[in-house]
JSON list of C-alpha atoms in Angstrom, two decimals:
[
{"chain": "A", "resi": 1, "resn": "ASP", "atom": "CA", "xyz": [7.01, 20.23, -3.16]},
{"chain": "A", "resi": 2, "resn": "ALA", "atom": "CA", "xyz": [6.39, 17.49, -5.71]},
{"chain": "A", "resi": 3, "resn": "GLY", "atom": "CA", "xyz": [5.07, 14.23, -4.40]},
{"chain": "A", "resi": 4, "resn": "VAL", "atom": "CA", "xyz": [5.93, 10.83, -5.82]},
{"chain": "A", "resi": 5, "resn": "THR", "atom": "CA", "xyz": [5.74, 10.88, -9.61]},
{"chain": "A", "resi": 6, "resn": "GLN", "atom": "CA", "xyz": [5.45, 7.85, -11.85]},
{"chain": "A", "resi": 7, "resn": "SER", "atom": "CA", "xyz": [5.59, 7.34, -15.58]},
{"chain": "A", "resi": 8, "resn": "PRO", "atom": "CA", "xyz": [3.99, 6.29, -17.77]},
{"chain": "A", "resi": 9, "resn": "THR", "atom": "CA", "xyz": [0.50, 6.49, -16.30]},
{"chain": "A", "resi": 10, "resn": "HIS", "atom": "CA", "xyz": [-0.96, 3.91, -18.67]},
{"chain": "A", "resi": 11, "resn": "LEU", "atom": "CA", "xyz": [0.57, 1.45, -21.08]},
{"chain": "A", "resi": 12, "resn": "ILE", "atom": "CA", "xyz": [-0.42, -1.58, -23.09]},
{"chain": "A", "resi": 13, "resn": "LYS", "atom": "CA", "xyz": [1.96, -4.43, -23.90]},
{"chain": "A", "resi": 14, "resn": "THR", "atom": "CA", "xyz": [1.63, -7.89, -25.37]},
{"chain": "A", "resi": 15, "resn": "ARG", "atom": "CA", "xyz": [2.68, -11.19, -23.82]},
{"chain": "A", "resi": 16, "resn": "GLY", "atom": "CA", "xyz": [6.41, -11.80, -23.91]},
{"chain": "A", "resi": 17, "resn": "GLN", "atom": "CA", "xyz": [7.34, -8.13, -24.14]},
{"chain": "A", "resi": 18, "resn": "GLN", "atom": "CA", "xyz": [9.35, -6.21, -21.59]},
{"chain": "A", "resi": 19, "resn": "VAL", "atom": "CA", "xyz": [8.35, -3.05, -19.74]},
{"chain": "A", "resi": 20, "resn": "THR", "atom": "CA", "xyz": [10.15, -0.37, -17.73]},
{"chain": "A", "resi": 21, "resn": "LEU", "atom": "CA", "xyz": [8.31, 1.81, -15.24]},
{"chain": "A", "resi": 22, "resn": "ARG", "atom": "CA", "xyz": [9.83, 4.87, -13.64]},
{"chain": "A", "resi": 23, "resn": "CYS", "atom": "CA", "xyz": [9.46, 6.59, -10.29]},
{"chain": "A", "resi": 24, "resn": "SER", "atom": "CA", "xyz": [10.75, 9.79, -8.72]},
{"chain": "A", "resi": 25, "resn": "PRO", "atom": "CA", "xyz": [10.41, 9.82, -4.94]},
{"chain": "A", "resi": 26, "resn": "LYS", "atom": "CA", "xyz": [9.10, 12.68, -2.86]},
{"chain": "A", "resi": 27, "resn": "SER", "atom": "CA", "xyz": [11.72, 15.31, -2.16]},
{"chain": "A", "resi": 28, "resn": "GLY", "atom": "CA", "xyz": [13.90, 14.34, 0.78]},
{"chain": "A", "resi": 29, "resn": "HIS", "atom": "CA", "xyz": [13.06, 10.64, 0.56]},
{"chain": "A", "resi": 30, "resn": "ASP", "atom": "CA", "xyz": [15.78, 8.09, -0.13]},
{"chain": "A", "resi": 31, "resn": "THR", "atom": "CA", "xyz": [13.89, 4.78, -0.07]},
{"chain": "A", "resi": 32, "resn": "VAL", "atom": "CA", "xyz": [11.68, 3.51, -2.89]},
{"chain": "A", "resi": 33, "resn": "SER", "atom": "CA", "xyz": [9.35, 0.53, -2.73]},
{"chain": "A", "resi": 34, "resn": "TRP", "atom": "CA", "xyz": [7.35, -0.99, -5.55]},
{"chain": "A", "resi": 35, "resn": "TYR", "atom": "CA", "xyz": [3.95, -2.63, -5.16]},
{"chain": "A", "resi": 36, "resn": "GLN", "atom": "CA", "xyz": [1.67, -4.46, -7.57]},
{"chain": "A", "resi": 37, "resn": "GLN", "atom": "CA", "xyz": [-2.07, -3.99, -7.17]},
{"chain": "A", "resi": 38, "resn": "ALA", "atom": "CA", "xyz": [-4.30, -6.29, -9.17]},
{"chain": "A", "resi": 39, "resn": "LEU", "atom": "CA", "xyz": [-7.93, -5.34, -9.67]},
{"chain": "A", "resi": 40, "resn": "GLY", "atom": "CA", "xyz": [-9.93, -5.79, -6.47]},
{"chain": "A", "resi": 41, "resn": "GLN", "atom": "CA", "xyz": [-6.84, -6.65, -4.42]},
{"chain": "A", "resi": 42, "resn": "GLY", "atom": "CA", "xyz": [-4.59, -4.81, -2.01]},
{"chain": "A", "resi": 43, "resn": "PRO", "atom": "CA", "xyz": [-1.09, -3.77, -3.03]},
{"chain": "A", "resi": 44, "resn": "GLN", "atom": "CA", "xyz": [1.49, -6.57, -2.95]},
{"chain": "A", "resi": 45, "resn": "PHE", "atom": "CA", "xyz": [5.11, -5.77, -2.08]},
{"chain": "A", "resi": 46, "resn": "ILE", "atom": "CA", "xyz": [7.57, -6.39, -4.91]},
{"chain": "A", "resi": 47, "resn": "PHE", "atom": "CA", "xyz": [10.85, -4.95, -3.60]},
{"chain": "A", "resi": 48, "resn": "GLN", "atom": "CA", "xyz": [12.48, -1.99, -1.94]},
{"chain": "A", "resi": 49, "resn": "TYR", "atom": "CA", "xyz": [15.57, 0.00, -2.86]},
{"chain": "A", "resi": 50, "resn": "TYR", "atom": "CA", "xyz": [17.81, 2.00, -0.57]},
{"chain": "A", "resi": 51, "resn": "GLU", "atom": "CA", "xyz": [21.28, 3.34, -1.34]},
{"chain": "A", "resi": 52, "resn": "GLU", "atom": "CA", "xyz": [20.99, 1.92, -4.86]},
{"chain": "A", "resi": 53, "resn": "GLU", "atom": "CA", "xyz": [20.63, -1.64, -3.57]},
{"chain": "A", "resi": 54, "resn": "GLU", "atom": "CA", "xyz": [17.69, -4.00, -3.31]},
{"chain": "A", "resi": 55, "resn": "ARG", "atom": "CA", "xyz": [17.04, -4.12, 0.40]},
{"chain": "A", "resi": 56, "resn": "GLN", "atom": "CA", "xyz": [14.02, -6.40, 0.61]},
{"chain": "A", "resi": 57, "resn": "ARG", "atom": "CA", "xyz": [12.07, -8.49, -1.84]},
{"chain": "A", "resi": 58, "resn": "GLY", "atom": "CA", "xyz": [8.59, -9.96, -1.85]},
{"chain": "A", "resi": 59, "resn": "ASN", "atom": "CA", "xyz": [7.38, -13.17, -3.51]},
{"chain": "A", "resi": 60, "resn": "PHE", "atom": "CA", "xyz": [7.85, -12.13, -7.11]},
{"chain": "A", "resi": 61, "resn": "PRO", "atom": "CA", "xyz": [9.82, -14.03, -9.76]},
{"chain": "A", "resi": 62, "resn": "ASP", "atom": "CA", "xyz": [13.15, -12.90, -11.16]},
{"chain": "A", "resi": 63, "resn": "ARG", "atom": "CA", "xyz": [11.32, -11.48, -14.18]},
{"chain": "A", "resi": 64, "resn": "PHE", "atom": "CA", "xyz": [10.73, -8.51, -11.91]},
{"chain": "A", "resi": 65, "resn": "SER", "atom": "CA", "xyz": [13.88, -6.47, -11.42]},
{"chain": "A", "resi": 66, "resn": "GLY", "atom": "CA", "xyz": [14.68, -2.94, -10.45]},
{"chain": "A", "resi": 67, "resn": "HIS", "atom": "CA", "xyz": [17.23, -0.26, -10.07]},
{"chain": "A", "resi": 68, "resn": "GLN", "atom": "CA", "xyz": [17.78, 2.85, -8.00]},
{"chain": "A", "resi": 69, "resn": "PHE", "atom": "CA", "xyz": [19.83, 5.75, -9.27]},
{"chain": "A", "resi": 70, "resn": "PRO", "atom": "CA", "xyz": [22.08, 8.12, -7.30]},
{"chain": "A", "resi": 71, "resn": "ASN", "atom": "CA", "xyz": [19.30, 10.75, -7.34]},
{"chain": "A", "resi": 72, "resn": "TYR", "atom": "CA", "xyz": [17.04, 8.17, -5.57]},
{"chain": "A", "resi": 73, "resn": "SER", "atom": "CA", "xyz": [14.75, 7.70, -8.57]},
{"chain": "A", "resi": 74, "resn": "SER", "atom": "CA", "xyz": [13.95, 4.12, -9.46]},
{"chain": "A", "resi": 75, "resn": "GLU", "atom": "CA", "xyz": [12.92, 1.83, -12.28]},
{"chain": "A", "resi": 76, "resn": "LEU", "atom": "CA", "xyz": [10.91, -1.37, -12.26]},
{"chain": "A", "resi": 77, "resn": "ASN", "atom": "CA", "xyz": [11.53, -3.77, -15.13]},
{"chain": "A", "resi": 78, "resn": "VAL", "atom": "CA", "xyz": [9.35, -6.72, -15.97]},
{"chain": "A", "resi": 79, "resn": "ASN", "atom": "CA", "xyz": [10.52, -9.21, -18.59]},
{"chain": "A", "resi": 80, "resn": "ALA", "atom": "CA", "xyz": [8.56, -11.85, -20.51]},
{"chain": "A", "resi": 81, "resn": "LEU", "atom": "CA", "xyz": [5.22, -10.29, -19.64]},
{"chain": "A", "resi": 82, "resn": "LEU", "atom": "CA", "xyz": [2.31, -12.56, -18.78]},
{"chain": "A", "resi": 83, "resn": "LEU", "atom": "CA", "xyz": [-1.39, -11.76, -18.85]},
{"chain": "A", "resi": 84, "resn": "GLY", "atom": "CA", "xyz": [-1.35, -11.97, -15.06]},
{"chain": "A", "resi": 85, "resn": "ASP", "atom": "CA", "xyz": [1.09, -9.08, -14.86]},
{"chain": "A", "resi": 86, "resn": "SER", "atom": "CA", "xyz": [-1.76, -6.72, -15.77]},
{"chain": "A", "resi": 87, "resn": "ALA", "atom": "CA", "xyz": [-2.11, -4.48, -12.73]},
{"chain": "A", "resi": 88, "resn": "LEU", "atom": "CA", "xyz": [-1.53, -1.07, -11.24]},
{"chain": "A", "resi": 89, "resn": "TYR", "atom": "CA", "xyz": [2.12, -0.70, -10.28]},
{"chain": "A", "resi": 90, "resn": "LEU", "atom": "CA", "xyz": [2.59, 1.65, -7.37]},
{"chain": "A", "resi": 91, "resn": "CYS", "atom": "CA", "xyz": [5.79, 3.30, -6.30]},
{"chain": "A", "resi": 92, "resn": "ALA", "atom": "CA", "xyz": [6.08, 4.43, -2.69]},
{"chain": "A", "resi": 93, "resn": "SER", "atom": "CA", "xyz": [8.78, 6.53, -1.10]},
{"chain": "A", "resi": 94, "resn": "SER", "atom": "CA", "xyz": [9.93, 7.13, 2.43]},
{"chain": "A", "resi": 95, "resn": "SER", "atom": "CA", "xyz": [13.10, 7.82, 4.37]},
{"chain": "A", "resi": 96, "resn": "ILE", "atom": "CA", "xyz": [14.82, 6.08, 7.22]},
{"chain": "A", "resi": 97, "resn": "GLU", "atom": "CA", "xyz": [14.28, 9.15, 9.36]},
{"chain": "A", "resi": 98, "resn": "LEU", "atom": "CA", "xyz": [10.59, 9.31, 8.52]},
{"chain": "A", "resi": 99, "resn": "GLN", "atom": "CA", "xyz": [10.15, 5.64, 9.34]},
{"chain": "A", "resi": 100, "resn": "LEU", "atom": "CA", "xyz": [11.53, 6.27, 12.80]},
{"chain": "A", "resi": 101, "resn": "LEU", "atom": "CA", "xyz": [9.01, 9.06, 13.33]},
{"chain": "A", "resi": 102, "resn": "VAL", "atom": "CA", "xyz": [5.99, 7.51, 11.66]},
{"chain": "A", "resi": 103, "resn": "PRO", "atom": "CA", "xyz": [6.65, 3.83, 11.01]},
{"chain": "A", "resi": 104, "resn": "GLY", "atom": "CA", "xyz": [4.64, 2.53, 8.11]},
{"chain": "A", "resi": 105, "resn": "GLU", "atom": "CA", "xyz": [3.88, 5.85, 6.47]},
{"chain": "A", "resi": 106, "resn": "LEU", "atom": "CA", "xyz": [4.61, 5.51, 2.79]},
{"chain": "A", "resi": 107, "resn": "PHE", "atom": "CA", "xyz": [3.87, 8.13, 0.17]},
{"chain": "A", "resi": 108, "resn": "PHE", "atom": "CA", "xyz": [2.50, 6.53, -2.96]},
{"chain": "A", "resi": 109, "resn": "GLY", "atom": "CA", "xyz": [2.48, 7.78, -6.51]},
{"chain": "A", "resi": 110, "resn": "GLU", "atom": "CA", "xyz": [-0.66, 7.51, -8.60]},
{"chain": "A", "resi": 111, "resn": "GLY", "atom": "CA", "xyz": [0.71, 4.41, -10.28]},
{"chain": "A", "resi": 112, "resn": "SER", "atom": "CA", "xyz": [1.34, 3.02, -13.73]},
{"chain": "A", "resi": 113, "resn": "ARG", "atom": "CA", "xyz": [-1.54, 0.96, -15.07]},
{"chain": "A", "resi": 114, "resn": "LEU", "atom": "CA", "xyz": [-0.17, -1.90, -17.17]},
{"chain": "A", "resi": 115, "resn": "THR", "atom": "CA", "xyz": [-2.39, -3.94, -19.46]},
{"chain": "A", "resi": 116, "resn": "VAL", "atom": "CA", "xyz": [-0.93, -7.08, -21.02]},
{"chain": "A", "resi": 117, "resn": "LEU", "atom": "CA", "xyz": [-2.79, -8.45, -24.04]},
{"chain": "B", "resi": 1, "resn": "ARG", "atom": "CA", "xyz": [-4.52, -18.41, 4.73]},
{"chain": "B", "resi": 2, "resn": "LYS", "atom": "CA", "xyz": [-3.94, -14.79, 3.74]},
{"chain": "B", "resi": 3, "resn": "GLU", "atom": "CA", "xyz": [-1.56, -12.78, 5.93]},
{"chain": "B", "resi": 4, "resn": "VAL", "atom": "CA", "xyz": [-4.12, -10.00, 6.35]},
{"chain": "B", "resi": 5, "resn": "GLU", "atom": "CA", "xyz": [-7.83, -10.73, 5.96]},
{"chain": "B", "resi": 6, "resn": "GLN", "atom": "CA", "xyz": [-10.65, -8.24, 5.58]},
{"chain": "B", "resi": 7, "resn": "ASP", "atom": "CA", "xyz": [-14.30, -8.39, 4.63]},
{"chain": "B", "resi": 8, "resn": "PRO", "atom": "CA", "xyz": [-14.32, -6.87, 1.12]},
{"chain": "B", "resi": 9, "resn": "GLY", "atom": "CA", "xyz": [-17.79, -5.36, 1.60]},
{"chain": "B", "resi": 10, "resn": "PRO", "atom": "CA", "xyz": [-19.21, -3.23, 0.18]},
{"chain": "B", "resi": 11, "resn": "PHE", "atom": "CA", "xyz": [-20.67, -1.57, 3.23]},
{"chain": "B", "resi": 12, "resn": "ASN", "atom": "CA", "xyz": [-23.53, 0.70, 2.15]},
{"chain": "B", "resi": 13, "resn": "VAL", "atom": "CA", "xyz": [-24.50, 3.11, 4.91]},
{"chain": "B", "resi": 14, "resn": "PRO", "atom": "CA", "xyz": [-26.47, 6.37, 5.15]},
{"chain": "B", "resi": 15, "resn": "GLU", "atom": "CA", "xyz": [-24.83, 9.63, 6.08]},
{"chain": "B", "resi": 16, "resn": "GLY", "atom": "CA", "xyz": [-24.45, 9.95, 9.83]},
{"chain": "B", "resi": 17, "resn": "ALA", "atom": "CA", "xyz": [-24.20, 6.22, 10.43]},
{"chain": "B", "resi": 18, "resn": "THR", "atom": "CA", "xyz": [-21.50, 4.53, 12.48]},
{"chain": "B", "resi": 19, "resn": "VAL", "atom": "CA", "xyz": [-19.66, 1.77, 10.66]},
{"chain": "B", "resi": 20, "resn": "ALA", "atom": "CA", "xyz": [-16.97, -0.65, 11.85]},
{"chain": "B", "resi": 21, "resn": "PHE", "atom": "CA", "xyz": [-14.40, -2.58, 9.85]},
{"chain": "B", "resi": 22, "resn": "ASN", "atom": "CA", "xyz": [-12.47, -5.56, 11.12]},
{"chain": "B", "resi": 23, "resn": "CYS", "atom": "CA", "xyz": [-9.26, -7.18, 10.06]},
{"chain": "B", "resi": 24, "resn": "THR", "atom": "CA", "xyz": [-7.25, -10.20, 11.22]},
{"chain": "B", "resi": 25, "resn": "TYR", "atom": "CA", "xyz": [-3.58, -10.95, 10.65]},
{"chain": "B", "resi": 26, "resn": "SER", "atom": "CA", "xyz": [-1.76, -14.26, 10.75]},
{"chain": "B", "resi": 27, "resn": "ASN", "atom": "CA", "xyz": [1.81, -13.31, 11.70]},
{"chain": "B", "resi": 28, "resn": "SER", "atom": "CA", "xyz": [1.98, -13.04, 15.48]},
{"chain": "B", "resi": 29, "resn": "ALA", "atom": "CA", "xyz": [5.39, -11.35, 15.16]},
{"chain": "B", "resi": 30, "resn": "SER", "atom": "CA", "xyz": [3.85, -8.35, 13.39]},
{"chain": "B", "resi": 31, "resn": "GLN", "atom": "CA", "xyz": [5.14, -5.14, 14.86]},
{"chain": "B", "resi": 32, "resn": "SER", "atom": "CA", "xyz": [3.05, -2.26, 13.62]},
{"chain": "B", "resi": 33, "resn": "PHE", "atom": "CA", "xyz": [-0.39, -1.76, 12.20]},
{"chain": "B", "resi": 34, "resn": "PHE", "atom": "CA", "xyz": [-2.14, 0.84, 10.08]},
{"chain": "B", "resi": 35, "resn": "TRP", "atom": "CA", "xyz": [-5.24, 1.76, 8.18]},
{"chain": "B", "resi": 36, "resn": "TYR", "atom": "CA", "xyz": [-4.78, 3.23, 4.72]},
{"chain": "B", "resi": 37, "resn": "ARG", "atom": "CA", "xyz": [-7.51, 4.79, 2.62]},
{"chain": "B", "resi": 38, "resn": "GLN", "atom": "CA", "xyz": [-7.72, 4.40, -1.16]},
{"chain": "B", "resi": 39, "resn": "ASP", "atom": "CA", "xyz": [-10.15, 6.42, -3.23]},
{"chain": "B", "resi": 40, "resn": "CYS", "atom": "CA", "xyz": [-11.37, 4.97, -6.53]},
{"chain": "B", "resi": 41, "resn": "ARG", "atom": "CA", "xyz": [-8.50, 4.82, -9.05]},
{"chain": "B", "resi": 42, "resn": "LYS", "atom": "CA", "xyz": [-6.19, 6.76, -6.75]},
{"chain": "B", "resi": 43, "resn": "GLU", "atom": "CA", "xyz": [-3.18, 5.86, -4.65]},
{"chain": "B", "resi": 44, "resn": "PRO", "atom": "CA", "xyz": [-3.39, 4.60, -1.04]},
{"chain": "B", "resi": 45, "resn": "LYS", "atom": "CA", "xyz": [-2.83, 7.17, 1.70]},
{"chain": "B", "resi": 46, "resn": "LEU", "atom": "CA", "xyz": [-2.14, 6.62, 5.38]},
{"chain": "B", "resi": 47, "resn": "LEU", "atom": "CA", "xyz": [-5.30, 7.19, 7.44]},
{"chain": "B", "resi": 48, "resn": "MET", "atom": "CA", "xyz": [-3.96, 6.33, 10.87]},
{"chain": "B", "resi": 49, "resn": "SER", "atom": "CA", "xyz": [-1.63, 4.10, 12.81]},
{"chain": "B", "resi": 50, "resn": "VAL", "atom": "CA", "xyz": [-3.11, 1.57, 15.23]},
{"chain": "B", "resi": 51, "resn": "TYR", "atom": "CA", "xyz": [-1.90, 1.11, 18.79]},
{"chain": "B", "resi": 52, "resn": "SER", "atom": "CA", "xyz": [-2.75, -1.43, 21.48]},
{"chain": "B", "resi": 53, "resn": "SER", "atom": "CA", "xyz": [-4.09, 1.32, 23.67]},
{"chain": "B", "resi": 54, "resn": "GLY", "atom": "CA", "xyz": [-6.46, 2.40, 20.89]},
{"chain": "B", "resi": 55, "resn": "ASN", "atom": "CA", "xyz": [-6.27, 5.73, 19.20]},
{"chain": "B", "resi": 56, "resn": "GLU", "atom": "CA", "xyz": [-8.73, 8.28, 17.94]},
{"chain": "B", "resi": 57, "resn": "ASP", "atom": "CA", "xyz": [-8.50, 10.91, 15.23]},
{"chain": "B", "resi": 58, "resn": "GLY", "atom": "CA", "xyz": [-11.68, 12.93, 15.01]},
{"chain": "B", "resi": 59, "resn": "ARG", "atom": "CA", "xyz": [-14.48, 10.63, 13.87]},
{"chain": "B", "resi": 60, "resn": "PHE", "atom": "CA", "xyz": [-12.09, 7.70, 13.41]},
{"chain": "B", "resi": 61, "resn": "THR", "atom": "CA", "xyz": [-11.11, 5.23, 16.13]},
{"chain": "B", "resi": 62, "resn": "ALA", "atom": "CA", "xyz": [-8.66, 2.37, 15.63]},
{"chain": "B", "resi": 63, "resn": "GLN", "atom": "CA", "xyz": [-8.10, -0.54, 17.98]},
{"chain": "B", "resi": 64, "resn": "LEU", "atom": "CA", "xyz": [-5.60, -3.40, 18.13]},
{"chain": "B", "resi": 65, "resn": "ASN", "atom": "CA", "xyz": [-6.01, -6.69, 19.98]},
{"chain": "B", "resi": 66, "resn": "ARG", "atom": "CA", "xyz": [-2.66, -8.49, 19.83]},
{"chain": "B", "resi": 67, "resn": "ALA", "atom": "CA", "xyz": [-3.92, -11.58, 21.64]},
{"chain": "B", "resi": 68, "resn": "SER", "atom": "CA", "xyz": [-6.64, -12.13, 19.03]},
{"chain": "B", "resi": 69, "resn": "GLN", "atom": "CA", "xyz": [-4.53, -10.69, 16.16]},
{"chain": "B", "resi": 70, "resn": "TYR", "atom": "CA", "xyz": [-7.40, -8.41, 15.33]},
{"chain": "B", "resi": 71, "resn": "ILE", "atom": "CA", "xyz": [-7.56, -4.80, 14.20]},
{"chain": "B", "resi": 72, "resn": "SER", "atom": "CA", "xyz": [-10.61, -2.59, 13.93]},
{"chain": "B", "resi": 73, "resn": "LEU", "atom": "CA", "xyz": [-11.59, 0.79, 12.52]},
{"chain": "B", "resi": 74, "resn": "LEU", "atom": "CA", "xyz": [-14.70, 2.66, 13.66]},
{"chain": "B", "resi": 75, "resn": "ILE", "atom": "CA", "xyz": [-16.07, 5.61, 11.70]},
{"chain": "B", "resi": 76, "resn": "ARG", "atom": "CA", "xyz": [-18.67, 7.74, 13.44]},
{"chain": "B", "resi": 77, "resn": "ASP", "atom": "CA", "xyz": [-21.06, 10.20, 11.78]},
{"chain": "B", "resi": 78, "resn": "SER", "atom": "CA", "xyz": [-20.21, 8.98, 8.27]},
{"chain": "B", "resi": 79, "resn": "LYS", "atom": "CA", "xyz": [-19.81, 11.60, 5.54]},
{"chain": "B", "resi": 80, "resn": "LEU", "atom": "CA", "xyz": [-20.25, 11.19, 1.80]},
{"chain": "B", "resi": 81, "resn": "SER", "atom": "CA", "xyz": [-16.54, 11.94, 1.51]},
{"chain": "B", "resi": 82, "resn": "ASP", "atom": "CA", "xyz": [-15.73, 8.84, 3.59]},
{"chain": "B", "resi": 83, "resn": "SER", "atom": "CA", "xyz": [-16.68, 6.67, 0.60]},
{"chain": "B", "resi": 84, "resn": "ALA", "atom": "CA", "xyz": [-13.49, 4.80, -0.28]},
{"chain": "B", "resi": 85, "resn": "THR", "atom": "CA", "xyz": [-11.70, 1.49, 0.21]},
{"chain": "B", "resi": 86, "resn": "TYR", "atom": "CA", "xyz": [-10.10, 1.04, 3.63]},
{"chain": "B", "resi": 87, "resn": "LEU", "atom": "CA", "xyz": [-6.96, -1.09, 3.63]},
{"chain": "B", "resi": 88, "resn": "CYS", "atom": "CA", "xyz": [-5.76, -2.89, 6.74]},
{"chain": "B", "resi": 89, "resn": "VAL", "atom": "CA", "xyz": [-1.95, -2.91, 6.77]},
{"chain": "B", "resi": 90, "resn": "VAL", "atom": "CA", "xyz": [0.58, -4.82, 8.84]},
{"chain": "B", "resi": 91, "resn": "ASN", "atom": "CA", "xyz": [4.34, -4.43, 9.12]},
{"chain": "B", "resi": 92, "resn": "ALA", "atom": "CA", "xyz": [6.25, -7.44, 10.36]},
{"chain": "B", "resi": 93, "resn": "GLN", "atom": "CA", "xyz": [9.57, -5.65, 10.46]},
{"chain": "B", "resi": 94, "resn": "LYS", "atom": "CA", "xyz": [11.04, -4.89, 13.85]},
{"chain": "B", "resi": 95, "resn": "SER", "atom": "CA", "xyz": [13.55, -2.50, 12.35]},
{"chain": "B", "resi": 96, "resn": "SER", "atom": "CA", "xyz": [12.68, 0.63, 10.45]},
{"chain": "B", "resi": 97, "resn": "GLY", "atom": "CA", "xyz": [11.99, -1.49, 7.42]},
{"chain": "B", "resi": 98, "resn": "ASP", "atom": "CA", "xyz": [8.71, -0.75, 5.75]},
{"chain": "B", "resi": 99, "resn": "LYS", "atom": "CA", "xyz": [7.67, -3.87, 3.89]},
{"chain": "B", "resi": 100, "resn": "LEU", "atom": "CA", "xyz": [3.96, -3.46, 4.36]},
{"chain": "B", "resi": 101, "resn": "THR", "atom": "CA", "xyz": [1.43, -6.27, 3.94]},
{"chain": "B", "resi": 102, "resn": "PHE", "atom": "CA", "xyz": [-1.94, -5.02, 2.78]},
{"chain": "B", "resi": 103, "resn": "GLY", "atom": "CA", "xyz": [-5.33, -6.63, 3.10]},
{"chain": "B", "resi": 104, "resn": "THR", "atom": "CA", "xyz": [-7.69, -6.76, 0.15]},
{"chain": "B", "resi": 105, "resn": "GLY", "atom": "CA", "xyz": [-9.53, -3.71, 1.46]},
{"chain": "B", "resi": 106, "resn": "THR", "atom": "CA", "xyz": [-13.08, -3.03, 2.59]},
{"chain": "B", "resi": 107, "resn": "ARG", "atom": "CA", "xyz": [-15.19, -0.84, 0.37]},
{"chain": "B", "resi": 108, "resn": "LEU", "atom": "CA", "xyz": [-17.41, 1.76, 2.00]},
{"chain": "B", "resi": 109, "resn": "ALA", "atom": "CA", "xyz": [-20.19, 3.60, 0.18]},
{"chain": "B", "resi": 110, "resn": "VAL", "atom": "CA", "xyz": [-21.94, 6.37, 2.12]},
{"chain": "B", "resi": 111, "resn": "ARG", "atom": "CA", "xyz": [-25.27, 7.41, 0.63]},
{"chain": "B", "resi": 112, "resn": "PRO", "atom": "CA", "xyz": [-27.17, 10.70, 1.16]}
]
């Protein structure tokens, strides 16, 4: 049973470029959340997708956008990259049913480490 | 003020020691509370949920004080494998939503 998978694992971009990160949730999960973790900080919530719609959003600018596909996989897009966007981007999956059983249990992927030069 | 505050550490303790981590949260409407563990350069994983009545899982004990908006984690008989960053996590959602707010994390280093 594959866990949450993310790609790419590492990437380097320059300021002003755009990036797309991808995530496949754990089997049986239908909800995908994205978090940004800067060095030495805890993960910060970006947004969550359920049924192909953005369900919740954190305090991130519109440069951060996303998408969920019918197979529950998801993409995170960041436009006009800034140096401060350098971070580990974590995808986490869950399901509505799981949240009822164990509220707050998210399954994280290993992340995509983005460096902006 | 940060929504979830933790002492970043590091806590350096010998094997067998008992160590306690504390965390405070600012949103009094917060509904559920957790400790996650994150190993170096790895993803966070749920360690345990935290309940007002306190809960224990082996060597780990978590406690919640809603009146003081304070959460704690106690690790007894520390093992080398306990070395990691411990993240205090709060969920303000009353529904099954899972927008989690993480603290900065407290780093623990257990030495032989």
